[in-house]
Amino acid sequence: MISKTKSSTRSPSLSITSRSRNPNHYRKSKTYLPLPPPPPSPLVSNHIKFEELRVVRGKKLLKDLSTWGIGGPSNHFLQVFTSSQLLSALRYCDENTIPFIIVGKGSNCLFDDLGYDGCVIQNRIVFLERNEPGIYRAGSGFPFNRLGVQCSNEGYTGLEFAGGIPGTVGGAVYMNAGANGQDMKNLAAIVAVTFQLKRSASARAVQQQYLERRRLSQPVGERTAGSVFRNPPNLRVTAGELIERAGLKGHRVGGAMVSNIHGNFFINSGQATSQDMLELIRLVKERVYQRFGTQLKEEVLYVHPHGNSQNAETENNHAM
């Protein structure tokens, strides 16, 4: 996501603190620290206490976690506020053989109306540290737009574009790395990201320009998931422009609609179902391919109710 954003400023350097997908250990300063003991057998109740985590069974509606406002109940749901809680959550899923997905703001995922049979882990690791001028270390659950605004207001350049991206820091890094073909297994559990930025007297003005451009060119205030498709590589045309040229702006399937403002934004106009949105995505891909011979690739992640996810390299995934 970071690399595809057009900007006149230099990209910030960053480092990532992550936890291994292996739930049996994590590494810190070359010392392996033991995990908490295995959880007890699941209880027959709506709530399970496990290592300071409150696991909600079958009651959390995923539409409340998605900017699209679509999705049924999750079989398991929990929130994590620290890296140790995230580790305990991953251990809980591993010990009980439960597929999982980690979500932040839910701004790039489509949940099914049937819900999700696995565990949805909501990332609430939202700290922000500024130990040196221009160096920001943000928890992976920290809002990316808030970070962009704060850095720009404090006179640092590199994240001006982030002010209009309604996801989390971890989700932005994860999606950007995947879009650039990096191995996502090493980013299975992003805990924190460090950005090294430079001073700029114009950072705030540039950031305001990004926000104004977004306000004029995107359906701000509508229920969307951001860009539905990635821009085709090696073409001088965006996915939104191809959709518009195919005459699909305003096209509807049930309660799902292609935005009249931006062709690559699909709107839940009221009571859209997951099947409405999936059918609209399929139809748009088909029409664009028939018209231009270009195969659009989804940027949003569809979370299958039984644990399998489209457009992902592994069963366990991150969403913004």
PDB file of C-alpha atoms in Angstrom:
ATOM      1  CA  MET A   1       0.000   0.000   0.000  1.00  0.00           C
ATOM      2  CA  ILE A   2       2.850   2.350   0.770  1.00  0.00           C
ATOM      3  CA  SER A   3       4.634   1.796  -2.516  1.00  0.00           C
ATOM      4  CA  LYS A   4       1.615   2.224  -4.757  1.00  0.00           C
ATOM      5  CA  THR A   5       0.780   5.653  -3.378  1.00  0.00           C
ATOM      6  CA  LYS A   6       2.122   8.349  -5.644  1.00  0.00           C
ATOM      7  CA  SER A   7       4.048  10.950  -3.686  1.00  0.00           C
ATOM      8  CA  SER A   8       6.593  13.630  -4.370  1.00  0.00           C
ATOM      9  CA  THR A   9       8.256  12.917  -1.028  1.00  0.00           C
ATOM     10  CA  ARG A  10      10.803  10.241  -0.297  1.00  0.00           C
ATOM     11  CA  SER A  11       9.552   7.005   1.145  1.00  0.00           C
ATOM     12  CA  PRO A  12      10.349   6.597   4.840  1.00  0.00           C
ATOM     13  CA  SER A  13      12.710   3.901   5.978  1.00  0.00           C
ATOM     14  CA  LEU A  14      11.153   1.435   8.355  1.00  0.00           C
ATOM     15  CA  SER A  15      11.872  -1.641  10.383  1.00  0.00           C
ATOM     16  CA  ILE A  16       9.398  -4.265  11.515  1.00  0.00           C
ATOM     17  CA  THR A  17       9.141  -6.049  14.821  1.00  0.00           C
ATOM     18  CA  SER A  18       7.282  -9.300  14.270  1.00  0.00           C
ATOM     19  CA  ARG A  19       6.545 -12.553  15.993  1.00  0.00           C
ATOM     20  CA  SER A  20       7.302 -15.893  14.373  1.00  0.00           C
ATOM     21  CA  ARG A  21       4.403 -17.937  13.046  1.00  0.00           C
ATOM     22  CA  ASN A  22       5.825 -20.777  15.181  1.00  0.00           C
ATOM     23  CA  PRO A  23       3.666 -20.520  18.336  1.00  0.00           C
ATOM     24  CA  ASN A  24       6.166 -22.420  20.478  1.00  0.00           C
ATOM     25  CA  HIS A  25       8.596 -19.558  20.961  1.00  0.00           C
ATOM     26  CA  TYR A  26       9.475 -16.032  20.105  1.00  0.00           C
ATOM     27  CA  ARG A  27      12.832 -14.378  19.951  1.00  0.00           C
ATOM     28  CA  LYS A  28      13.999 -11.240  21.725  1.00  0.00           C
ATOM     29  CA  SER A  29      17.630 -10.182  21.965  1.00  0.00           C
ATOM     30  CA  LYS A  30      18.674 -13.691  20.888  1.00  0.00           C
ATOM     31  CA  THR A  31      17.031 -15.243  23.934  1.00  0.00           C
ATOM     32  CA  TYR A  32      14.150 -17.650  23.605  1.00  0.00           C
ATOM     33  CA  LEU A  33      11.485 -16.943  26.180  1.00  0.00           C
ATOM     34  CA  PRO A  34       9.006 -19.647  27.201  1.00  0.00           C
ATOM     35  CA  LEU A  35       5.348 -19.283  26.419  1.00  0.00           C
ATOM     36  CA  PRO A  36       2.593 -19.570  29.016  1.00  0.00           C
ATOM     37  CA  PRO A  37       1.416 -23.142  29.758  1.00  0.00           C
ATOM     38  CA  PRO A  38      -1.077 -24.702  27.328  1.00  0.00           C
ATOM     39  CA  PRO A  39      -4.698 -23.673  27.791  1.00  0.00           C
ATOM     40  CA  PRO A  40      -7.232 -25.896  29.522  1.00  0.00           C
ATOM     41  CA  SER A  41      -9.758 -27.750  27.444  1.00  0.00           C
ATOM     42  CA  PRO A  42     -12.406 -25.370  26.028  1.00  0.00           C
ATOM     43  CA  LEU A  43     -15.363 -24.918  28.335  1.00  0.00           C
ATOM     44  CA  VAL A  44     -18.951 -25.245  27.232  1.00  0.00           C
ATOM     45  CA  SER A  45     -19.834 -21.589  27.680  1.00  0.00           C
ATOM     46  CA  ASN A  46     -20.037 -18.366  25.730  1.00  0.00           C
ATOM     47  CA  HIS A  47     -16.826 -16.958  27.216  1.00  0.00           C
ATOM     48  CA  ILE A  48     -13.471 -18.630  27.859  1.00  0.00           C
ATOM     49  CA  LYS A  49     -10.771 -17.083  30.054  1.00  0.00           C
ATOM     50  CA  PHE A  50      -7.272 -17.810  28.754  1.00  0.00           C
ATOM     51  CA  GLU A  51      -4.102 -15.921  29.704  1.00  0.00           C
ATOM     52  CA  GLU A  52      -5.904 -12.639  30.378  1.00  0.00           C
ATOM     53  CA  LEU A  53      -7.877 -12.949  27.148  1.00  0.00           C
ATOM     54  CA  ARG A  54     -11.647 -12.916  26.926  1.00  0.00           C
ATOM     55  CA  VAL A  55     -12.680 -15.221  24.105  1.00  0.00           C
ATOM     56  CA  VAL A  56     -16.239 -14.556  22.941  1.00  0.00           C
ATOM     57  CA  ARG A  57     -17.949 -17.583  21.421  1.00  0.00           C
ATOM     58  CA  GLY A  58     -20.443 -17.184  18.591  1.00  0.00           C
ATOM     59  CA  LYS A  59     -21.792 -13.742  19.456  1.00  0.00           C
ATOM     60  CA  LYS A  60     -19.509 -11.168  17.828  1.00  0.00           C
ATOM     61  CA  LEU A  61     -20.970  -9.943  14.523  1.00  0.00           C
ATOM     62  CA  LEU A  62     -18.217  -9.371  11.993  1.00  0.00           C
ATOM     63  CA  LYS A  63     -20.161  -6.606  10.259  1.00  0.00           C
ATOM     64  CA  ASP A  64     -19.208  -4.495  13.282  1.00  0.00           C
ATOM     65  CA  LEU A  65     -15.522  -5.048  12.493  1.00  0.00           C
ATOM     66  CA  SER A  66     -15.690  -4.257   8.775  1.00  0.00           C
ATOM     67  CA  THR A  67     -15.891  -0.872   7.076  1.00  0.00           C
ATOM     68  CA  TRP A  68     -18.219  -2.554   4.552  1.00  0.00           C
ATOM     69  CA  GLY A  69     -20.629  -3.408   7.381  1.00  0.00           C
ATOM     70  CA  ILE A  70     -21.044  -6.989   6.150  1.00  0.00           C
ATOM     71  CA  GLY A  71     -20.542 -10.263   8.026  1.00  0.00           C
ATOM     72  CA  GLY A  72     -22.153 -12.787  10.342  1.00  0.00           C
ATOM     73  CA  PRO A  73     -20.984 -14.098  13.735  1.00  0.00           C
ATOM     74  CA  SER A  74     -17.471 -15.324  14.488  1.00  0.00           C
ATOM     75  CA  ASN A  75     -17.134 -18.667  16.260  1.00  0.00           C
ATOM     76  CA  HIS A  76     -14.260 -17.249  18.327  1.00  0.00           C
ATOM     77  CA  PHE A  77     -13.443 -13.580  18.832  1.00  0.00           C
ATOM     78  CA  LEU A  78     -10.893 -11.851  21.022  1.00  0.00           C
ATOM     79  CA  GLN A  79      -8.973  -8.586  21.303  1.00  0.00           C
ATOM     80  CA  VAL A  80      -5.248  -8.242  22.011  1.00  0.00           C
ATOM     81  CA  PHE A  81      -3.658  -5.115  23.499  1.00  0.00           C
ATOM     82  CA  THR A  82      -0.039  -6.272  23.961  1.00  0.00           C
ATOM     83  CA  SER A  83       2.481  -8.478  22.195  1.00  0.00           C
ATOM     84  CA  SER A  84       2.204 -11.080  24.958  1.00  0.00           C
ATOM     85  CA  GLN A  85      -1.562 -11.221  24.532  1.00  0.00           C
ATOM     86  CA  LEU A  86      -1.090 -11.669  20.788  1.00  0.00           C
ATOM     87  CA  LEU A  87       1.271 -14.538  21.508  1.00  0.00           C
ATOM     88  CA  SER A  88      -1.273 -16.115  23.855  1.00  0.00           C
ATOM     89  CA  ALA A  89      -3.971 -15.735  21.193  1.00  0.00           C
ATOM     90  CA  LEU A  90      -1.836 -17.514  18.604  1.00  0.00           C
ATOM     91  CA  ARG A  91      -1.086 -20.266  21.133  1.00  0.00           C
ATOM     92  CA  TYR A  92      -4.804 -20.599  21.879  1.00  0.00           C
ATOM     93  CA  CYS A  93      -5.554 -21.101  18.188  1.00  0.00           C
ATOM     94  CA  ASP A  94      -2.675 -23.529  17.737  1.00  0.00           C
ATOM     95  CA  GLU A  95      -3.530 -25.664  20.760  1.00  0.00           C
ATOM     96  CA  ASN A  96      -7.161 -25.919  19.678  1.00  0.00           C
ATOM     97  CA  THR A  97      -6.443 -26.255  15.920  1.00  0.00           C
ATOM     98  CA  ILE A  98      -8.474 -23.147  15.119  1.00  0.00           C
ATOM     99  CA  PRO A  99      -7.846 -21.184  11.908  1.00  0.00           C
ATOM    100  CA  PHE A 100      -7.484 -17.478  12.568  1.00  0.00           C
ATOM    101  CA  ILE A 101      -7.401 -14.076  10.955  1.00  0.00           C
ATOM    102  CA  ILE A 102      -5.961 -10.917  12.503  1.00  0.00           C
ATOM    103  CA  VAL A 103      -7.904  -7.729  11.809  1.00  0.00           C
ATOM    104  CA  GLY A 104      -7.332  -4.098  12.624  1.00  0.00           C
ATOM    105  CA  LYS A 105      -9.873  -1.614  11.313  1.00  0.00           C
ATOM    106  CA  GLY A 106     -11.394  -4.171   8.907  1.00  0.00           C
ATOM    107  CA  SER A 107     -10.927  -1.796   5.985  1.00  0.00           C
ATOM    108  CA  ASN A 108      -9.831  -4.289   3.357  1.00  0.00           C
ATOM    109  CA  CYS A 109     -11.816  -7.444   4.128  1.00  0.00           C
ATOM    110  CA  LEU A 110     -15.139  -8.957   3.176  1.00  0.00           C
ATOM    111  CA  PHE A 111     -16.645 -11.259   5.761  1.00  0.00           C
ATOM    112  CA  ASP A 112     -19.308 -13.765   4.773  1.00  0.00           C
ATOM    113  CA  ASP A 113     -22.911 -13.457   5.970  1.00  0.00           C
ATOM    114  CA  LEU A 114     -22.492 -16.924   7.505  1.00  0.00           C
ATOM    115  CA  GLY A 115     -19.705 -15.567   9.681  1.00  0.00           C
ATOM    116  CA  TYR A 116     -16.363 -17.251  10.331  1.00  0.00           C
ATOM    117  CA  ASP A 117     -15.831 -20.701  11.827  1.00  0.00           C
ATOM    118  CA  GLY A 118     -12.353 -19.829  13.095  1.00  0.00           C
ATOM    119  CA  CYS A 119     -10.998 -17.151  15.426  1.00  0.00           C
ATOM    120  CA  VAL A 120     -10.981 -13.441  14.612  1.00  0.00           C
ATOM    121  CA  ILE A 121      -8.222 -11.652  16.543  1.00  0.00           C
ATOM    122  CA  GLN A 122      -8.681  -7.896  16.671  1.00  0.00           C
ATOM    123  CA  ASN A 123      -5.375  -6.068  16.955  1.00  0.00           C
ATOM    124  CA  ARG A 124      -5.556  -3.280  19.557  1.00  0.00           C
ATOM    125  CA  ILE A 125      -1.785  -2.803  20.017  1.00  0.00           C
ATOM    126  CA  VAL A 126      -1.956   0.963  19.626  1.00  0.00           C
ATOM    127  CA  PHE A 127       1.078   2.505  21.330  1.00  0.00           C
ATOM    128  CA  LEU A 128       3.225   5.241  19.740  1.00  0.00           C
ATOM    129  CA  GLU A 129       6.821   6.002  20.788  1.00  0.00           C
ATOM    130  CA  ARG A 130       9.036   8.925  19.732  1.00  0.00           C
ATOM    131  CA  ASN A 131      12.466   8.305  21.249  1.00  0.00           C
ATOM    132  CA  GLU A 132      14.445  10.404  18.759  1.00  0.00           C
ATOM    133  CA  PRO A 133      13.492  13.259  16.402  1.00  0.00           C
ATOM    134  CA  GLY A 134      11.849  11.836  13.291  1.00  0.00           C
ATOM    135  CA  ILE A 135      11.808   8.235  14.542  1.00  0.00           C
ATOM    136  CA  TYR A 136       8.335   6.879  15.286  1.00  0.00           C
ATOM    137  CA  ARG A 137       7.711   3.370  16.602  1.00  0.00           C
ATOM    138  CA  ALA A 138       4.036   2.471  16.321  1.00  0.00           C
ATOM    139  CA  GLY A 139       2.148  -0.563  17.523  1.00  0.00           C
ATOM    140  CA  SER A 140       0.754  -2.588  14.661  1.00  0.00           C
ATOM    141  CA  GLY A 141      -2.806  -1.726  15.698  1.00  0.00           C
ATOM    142  CA  PHE A 142      -2.163   2.023  15.667  1.00  0.00           C
ATOM    143  CA  PRO A 143      -4.393   3.822  13.094  1.00  0.00           C
ATOM    144  CA  PHE A 144      -2.322   4.526   9.973  1.00  0.00           C
ATOM    145  CA  ASN A 145      -4.224   7.709   9.134  1.00  0.00           C
ATOM    146  CA  ARG A 146      -3.692   9.069  12.641  1.00  0.00           C
ATOM    147  CA  LEU A 147       0.045   8.369  12.379  1.00  0.00           C
ATOM    148  CA  GLY A 148       0.220  10.149   9.025  1.00  0.00           C
ATOM    149  CA  VAL A 149      -1.560  13.236  10.372  1.00  0.00           C
ATOM    150  CA  GLN A 150       0.538  13.364  13.547  1.00  0.00           C
ATOM    151  CA  CYS A 151       3.885  13.031  11.763  1.00  0.00           C
ATOM    152  CA  SER A 152       2.940  15.708   9.234  1.00  0.00           C
ATOM    153  CA  ASN A 153       1.685  18.079  11.919  1.00  0.00           C
ATOM    154  CA  GLU A 154       4.975  17.678  13.767  1.00  0.00           C
ATOM    155  CA  GLY A 155       6.911  18.601  10.611  1.00  0.00           C
ATOM    156  CA  TYR A 156       8.164  15.244   9.324  1.00  0.00           C
ATOM    157  CA  THR A 157       7.787  14.055   5.746  1.00  0.00           C
ATOM    158  CA  GLY A 158       7.240  10.594   4.321  1.00  0.00           C
ATOM    159  CA  LEU A 159       3.795   9.626   5.573  1.00  0.00           C
ATOM    160  CA  GLU A 160       1.671  12.518   4.319  1.00  0.00           C
ATOM    161  CA  PHE A 161      -0.354  10.143   2.136  1.00  0.00           C
ATOM    162  CA  ALA A 162      -1.296   7.974   5.121  1.00  0.00           C
ATOM    163  CA  GLY A 163      -3.709  10.605   6.454  1.00  0.00           C
ATOM    164  CA  GLY A 164      -6.397   9.284   4.135  1.00  0.00           C
ATOM    165  CA  ILE A 165      -5.884   5.539   4.645  1.00  0.00           C
ATOM    166  CA  PRO A 166      -8.351   4.069   7.171  1.00  0.00           C
ATOM    167  CA  GLY A 167      -6.372   1.038   8.259  1.00  0.00           C
ATOM    168  CA  THR A 168      -3.727   0.125  10.821  1.00  0.00           C
ATOM    169  CA  VAL A 169       0.053   0.378  10.677  1.00  0.00           C
ATOM    170  CA  GLY A 170       0.461  -3.416  10.685  1.00  0.00           C
ATOM    171  CA  GLY A 171      -2.182  -3.896   8.029  1.00  0.00           C
ATOM    172  CA  ALA A 172      -0.592  -1.295   5.767  1.00  0.00           C
ATOM    173  CA  VAL A 173       2.845  -2.910   6.021  1.00  0.00           C
ATOM    174  CA  TYR A 174       1.450  -6.410   5.559  1.00  0.00           C
ATOM    175  CA  MET A 175      -0.583  -5.493   2.487  1.00  0.00           C
ATOM    176  CA  ASN A 176       2.270  -3.482   0.986  1.00  0.00           C
ATOM    177  CA  ALA A 177       4.744  -6.322   1.467  1.00  0.00           C
ATOM    178  CA  GLY A 178       2.383  -8.820  -0.146  1.00  0.00           C
ATOM    179  CA  ALA A 179       1.740  -6.506  -3.087  1.00  0.00           C
ATOM    180  CA  ASN A 180       5.497  -6.383  -3.724  1.00  0.00           C
ATOM    181  CA  GLY A 181       5.911 -10.145  -3.728  1.00  0.00           C
ATOM    182  CA  GLN A 182       7.637 -10.519  -0.348  1.00  0.00           C
ATOM    183  CA  ASP A 183       7.367 -13.714   1.683  1.00  0.00           C
ATOM    184  CA  MET A 184       4.474 -13.089   4.066  1.00  0.00           C
ATOM    185  CA  LYS A 185       5.318 -16.021   6.356  1.00  0.00           C
ATOM    186  CA  ASN A 186       7.935 -13.836   8.051  1.00  0.00           C
ATOM    187  CA  LEU A 187       5.310 -11.178   8.758  1.00  0.00           C
ATOM    188  CA  ALA A 188       2.775 -13.532  10.268  1.00  0.00           C
ATOM    189  CA  ALA A 189       2.375 -11.503  13.466  1.00  0.00           C
ATOM    190  CA  ILE A 190       3.516  -7.912  13.139  1.00  0.00           C
ATOM    191  CA  VAL A 191       3.843  -6.289  16.554  1.00  0.00           C
ATOM    192  CA  ALA A 192       5.367  -2.882  15.796  1.00  0.00           C
ATOM    193  CA  VAL A 193       6.807  -0.834  12.956  1.00  0.00           C
ATOM    194  CA  THR A 194       9.504   1.848  13.183  1.00  0.00           C
ATOM    195  CA  PHE A 195       9.511   4.734  10.705  1.00  0.00           C
ATOM    196  CA  GLN A 196      12.494   7.035  10.179  1.00  0.00           C
ATOM    197  CA  LEU A 197      11.315  10.348   8.734  1.00  0.00           C
ATOM    198  CA  LYS A 198      12.948  13.620   7.740  1.00  0.00           C
ATOM    199  CA  ARG A 199      12.169  17.191   8.641  1.00  0.00           C
ATOM    200  CA  SER A 200      10.112  19.183   6.167  1.00  0.00           C
ATOM    201  CA  ALA A 201       8.499  22.580   6.572  1.00  0.00           C
ATOM    202  CA  SER A 202       5.900  21.652   3.949  1.00  0.00           C
ATOM    203  CA  ALA A 203       4.826  18.290   5.404  1.00  0.00           C
ATOM    204  CA  ARG A 204       1.564  19.552   6.848  1.00  0.00           C
ATOM    205  CA  ALA A 205       0.612  21.424   3.659  1.00  0.00           C
ATOM    206  CA  VAL A 206       1.351  18.362   1.521  1.00  0.00           C
ATOM    207  CA  GLN A 207      -0.717  16.177   3.837  1.00  0.00           C
ATOM    208  CA  GLN A 208      -3.660  18.588   3.579  1.00  0.00           C
ATOM    209  CA  GLN A 209      -3.410  18.386  -0.211  1.00  0.00           C
ATOM    210  CA  TYR A 210      -3.677  14.600  -0.038  1.00  0.00           C
ATOM    211  CA  LEU A 211      -6.752  14.826   2.169  1.00  0.00           C
ATOM    212  CA  GLU A 212      -8.435  17.342  -0.147  1.00  0.00           C
ATOM    213  CA  ARG A 213      -7.666  15.205  -3.209  1.00  0.00           C
ATOM    214  CA  ARG A 214      -9.162  12.200  -1.431  1.00  0.00           C
ATOM    215  CA  ARG A 215     -12.263  14.163  -0.474  1.00  0.00           C
ATOM    216  CA  LEU A 216     -12.862  15.138  -4.106  1.00  0.00           C
ATOM    217  CA  SER A 217     -12.023  11.801  -5.755  1.00  0.00           C
ATOM    218  CA  GLN A 218     -13.284   9.124  -3.339  1.00  0.00           C
ATOM    219  CA  PRO A 219     -16.671   8.349  -1.751  1.00  0.00           C
ATOM    220  CA  VAL A 220     -15.694   9.590   1.709  1.00  0.00           C
ATOM    221  CA  GLY A 221     -18.345   8.792   4.300  1.00  0.00           C
ATOM    222  CA  GLU A 222     -19.763   5.785   2.441  1.00  0.00           C
ATOM    223  CA  ARG A 223     -19.405   2.160   3.552  1.00  0.00           C
ATOM    224  CA  THR A 224     -16.483   0.983   1.423  1.00  0.00           C
ATOM    225  CA  ALA A 225     -13.390  -1.189   1.838  1.00  0.00           C
ATOM    226  CA  GLY A 226     -11.029   1.119  -0.010  1.00  0.00           C
ATOM    227  CA  SER A 227      -9.691  -0.006  -3.378  1.00  0.00           C
ATOM    228  CA  VAL A 228     -11.242  -3.321  -4.391  1.00  0.00           C
ATOM    229  CA  PHE A 229      -8.638  -4.149  -7.069  1.00  0.00           C
ATOM    230  CA  ARG A 230      -4.914  -3.599  -7.387  1.00  0.00           C
ATOM    231  CA  ASN A 231      -3.804  -1.362 -10.223  1.00  0.00           C
ATOM    232  CA  PRO A 232      -2.625  -3.504 -13.171  1.00  0.00           C
ATOM    233  CA  PRO A 233       1.172  -3.662 -13.377  1.00  0.00           C
ATOM    234  CA  ASN A 234       2.969  -2.225 -16.412  1.00  0.00           C
ATOM    235  CA  LEU A 235      -0.103  -0.308 -17.580  1.00  0.00           C
ATOM    236  CA  ARG A 236      -0.577   3.436 -17.629  1.00  0.00           C
ATOM    237  CA  VAL A 237      -4.124   3.088 -16.470  1.00  0.00           C
ATOM    238  CA  THR A 238      -5.593   2.390 -13.049  1.00  0.00           C
ATOM    239  CA  ALA A 239      -8.141  -0.247 -12.139  1.00  0.00           C
ATOM    240  CA  GLY A 240     -10.654   2.515 -11.449  1.00  0.00           C
ATOM    241  CA  GLU A 241     -10.179   3.987 -14.911  1.00  0.00           C
ATOM    242  CA  LEU A 242     -10.687   0.585 -16.565  1.00  0.00           C
ATOM    243  CA  ILE A 243     -13.905   0.083 -14.597  1.00  0.00           C
ATOM    244  CA  GLU A 244     -15.135   3.536 -15.572  1.00  0.00           C
ATOM    245  CA  ARG A 245     -14.290   2.987 -19.260  1.00  0.00           C
ATOM    246  CA  ALA A 246     -16.244  -0.261 -19.112  1.00  0.00           C
ATOM    247  CA  GLY A 247     -19.302   1.802 -18.162  1.00  0.00           C
ATOM    248  CA  LEU A 248     -19.674   0.229 -14.733  1.00  0.00           C
ATOM    249  CA  LYS A 249     -19.878   3.267 -12.474  1.00  0.00           C
ATOM    250  CA  GLY A 250     -23.149   3.103 -10.579  1.00  0.00           C
ATOM    251  CA  HIS A 251     -23.718  -0.567 -11.484  1.00  0.00           C
ATOM    252  CA  ARG A 252     -25.596  -2.459  -8.759  1.00  0.00           C
ATOM    253  CA  VAL A 253     -25.991  -6.023  -7.564  1.00  0.00           C
ATOM    254  CA  GLY A 254     -28.516  -6.049  -4.743  1.00  0.00           C
ATOM    255  CA  GLY A 255     -27.264  -3.603  -2.126  1.00  0.00           C
ATOM    256  CA  ALA A 256     -23.714  -3.510  -3.530  1.00  0.00           C
ATOM    257  CA  MET A 257     -22.842  -0.697  -5.930  1.00  0.00           C
ATOM    258  CA  VAL A 258     -19.845   0.601  -7.876  1.00  0.00           C
ATOM    259  CA  SER A 259     -19.267   4.166  -6.697  1.00  0.00           C
ATOM    260  CA  ASN A 260     -20.271   6.975  -9.042  1.00  0.00           C
ATOM    261  CA  ILE A 261     -17.253   8.931  -7.800  1.00  0.00           C
ATOM    262  CA  HIS A 262     -14.475   6.322  -8.087  1.00  0.00           C
ATOM    263  CA  GLY A 263     -14.820   3.099 -10.081  1.00  0.00           C
ATOM    264  CA  ASN A 264     -12.531   1.093  -7.794  1.00  0.00           C
ATOM    265  CA  PHE A 265     -14.648   1.727  -4.699  1.00  0.00           C
ATOM    266  CA  PHE A 266     -17.655  -0.524  -4.094  1.00  0.00           C
ATOM    267  CA  ILE A 267     -20.329   0.712  -1.707  1.00  0.00           C
ATOM    268  CA  ASN A 268     -22.672  -1.040   0.668  1.00  0.00           C
ATOM    269  CA  SER A 269     -25.641   1.159  -0.173  1.00  0.00           C
ATOM    270  CA  GLY A 270     -27.770  -0.170   2.659  1.00  0.00           C
ATOM    271  CA  GLN A 271     -28.403  -3.885   3.048  1.00  0.00           C
ATOM    272  CA  ALA A 272     -25.710  -5.451   0.881  1.00  0.00           C
ATOM    273  CA  THR A 273     -24.902  -9.104   1.533  1.00  0.00           C
ATOM    274  CA  SER A 274     -21.556 -10.798   1.058  1.00  0.00           C
ATOM    275  CA  GLN A 275     -22.986 -12.574  -1.972  1.00  0.00           C
ATOM    276  CA  ASP A 276     -24.050  -9.222  -3.474  1.00  0.00           C
ATOM    277  CA  MET A 277     -20.498  -7.930  -3.124  1.00  0.00           C
ATOM    278  CA  LEU A 278     -18.880 -11.143  -4.421  1.00  0.00           C
ATOM    279  CA  GLU A 279     -21.159 -11.130  -7.466  1.00  0.00           C
ATOM    280  CA  LEU A 280     -20.387  -7.468  -8.159  1.00  0.00           C
ATOM    281  CA  ILE A 281     -16.656  -8.170  -7.933  1.00  0.00           C
ATOM    282  CA  ARG A 282     -17.032 -11.137 -10.295  1.00  0.00           C
ATOM    283  CA  LEU A 283     -19.106  -9.150 -12.775  1.00  0.00           C
ATOM    284  CA  VAL A 284     -16.686  -6.212 -12.862  1.00  0.00           C
ATOM    285  CA  LYS A 285     -13.703  -8.511 -13.400  1.00  0.00           C
ATOM    286  CA  GLU A 286     -15.522 -10.259 -16.235  1.00  0.00           C
ATOM    287  CA  ARG A 287     -16.589  -7.039 -17.978  1.00  0.00           C
ATOM    288  CA  VAL A 288     -13.144  -5.467 -17.766  1.00  0.00           C
ATOM    289  CA  TYR A 289     -11.515  -8.616 -19.115  1.00  0.00           C
ATOM    290  CA  GLN A 290     -13.998  -8.870 -21.985  1.00  0.00           C
ATOM    291  CA  ARG A 291     -13.489  -5.217 -22.884  1.00  0.00           C
ATOM    292  CA  PHE A 292      -9.745  -4.751 -22.384  1.00  0.00           C
ATOM    293  CA  GLY A 293      -8.227  -8.223 -21.954  1.00  0.00           C
ATOM    294  CA  THR A 294      -6.948  -7.229 -18.496  1.00  0.00           C
ATOM    295  CA  GLN A 295      -7.410  -9.541 -15.534  1.00  0.00           C
ATOM    296  CA  LEU A 296      -8.004  -7.475 -12.414  1.00  0.00           C
ATOM    297  CA  LYS A 297      -6.665  -8.855  -9.147  1.00  0.00           C
ATOM    298  CA  GLU A 298      -8.529  -8.203  -5.910  1.00  0.00           C
ATOM    299  CA  GLU A 299      -6.913  -6.187  -3.161  1.00  0.00           C
ATOM    300  CA  VAL A 300      -9.652  -6.910  -0.633  1.00  0.00           C
ATOM    301  CA  LEU A 301      -9.568 -10.205   1.232  1.00  0.00           C
ATOM    302  CA  TYR A 302     -12.660 -12.411   1.220  1.00  0.00           C
ATOM    303  CA  VAL A 303     -12.798 -14.445   4.416  1.00  0.00           C
ATOM    304  CA  HIS A 304     -14.502 -17.765   3.743  1.00  0.00           C
ATOM    305  CA  PRO A 305     -16.777 -18.925   6.587  1.00  0.00           C
ATOM    306  CA  HIS A 306     -14.856 -22.188   6.971  1.00  0.00           C
ATOM    307  CA  GLY A 307     -11.374 -20.756   7.238  1.00  0.00           C
ATOM    308  CA  ASN A 308     -10.190 -20.487   3.650  1.00  0.00           C
ATOM    309  CA  SER A 309      -9.441 -17.031   2.247  1.00  0.00           C
ATOM    310  CA  GLN A 310      -9.246 -15.838  -1.337  1.00  0.00           C
ATOM    311  CA  ASN A 311      -6.273 -13.789  -2.575  1.00  0.00           C
ATOM    312  CA  ALA A 312      -4.018 -14.971   0.217  1.00  0.00           C
ATOM    313  CA  GLU A 313      -0.960 -17.194   0.249  1.00  0.00           C
ATOM    314  CA  THR A 314      -1.774 -18.798   3.589  1.00  0.00           C
ATOM    315  CA  GLU A 315      -4.882 -19.757   5.482  1.00  0.00           C
ATOM    316  CA  ASN A 316      -4.102 -17.401   8.357  1.00  0.00           C
ATOM    317  CA  ASN A 317      -4.079 -13.768   7.303  1.00  0.00           C
ATOM    318  CA  HIS A 318      -4.015 -10.154   8.289  1.00  0.00           C
ATOM    319  CA  ALA A 319      -6.530  -7.518   7.384  1.00  0.00           C
ATOM    320  CA  MET A 320      -6.305  -3.809   7.892  1.00  0.00           C
TER     321      MET A 320
END
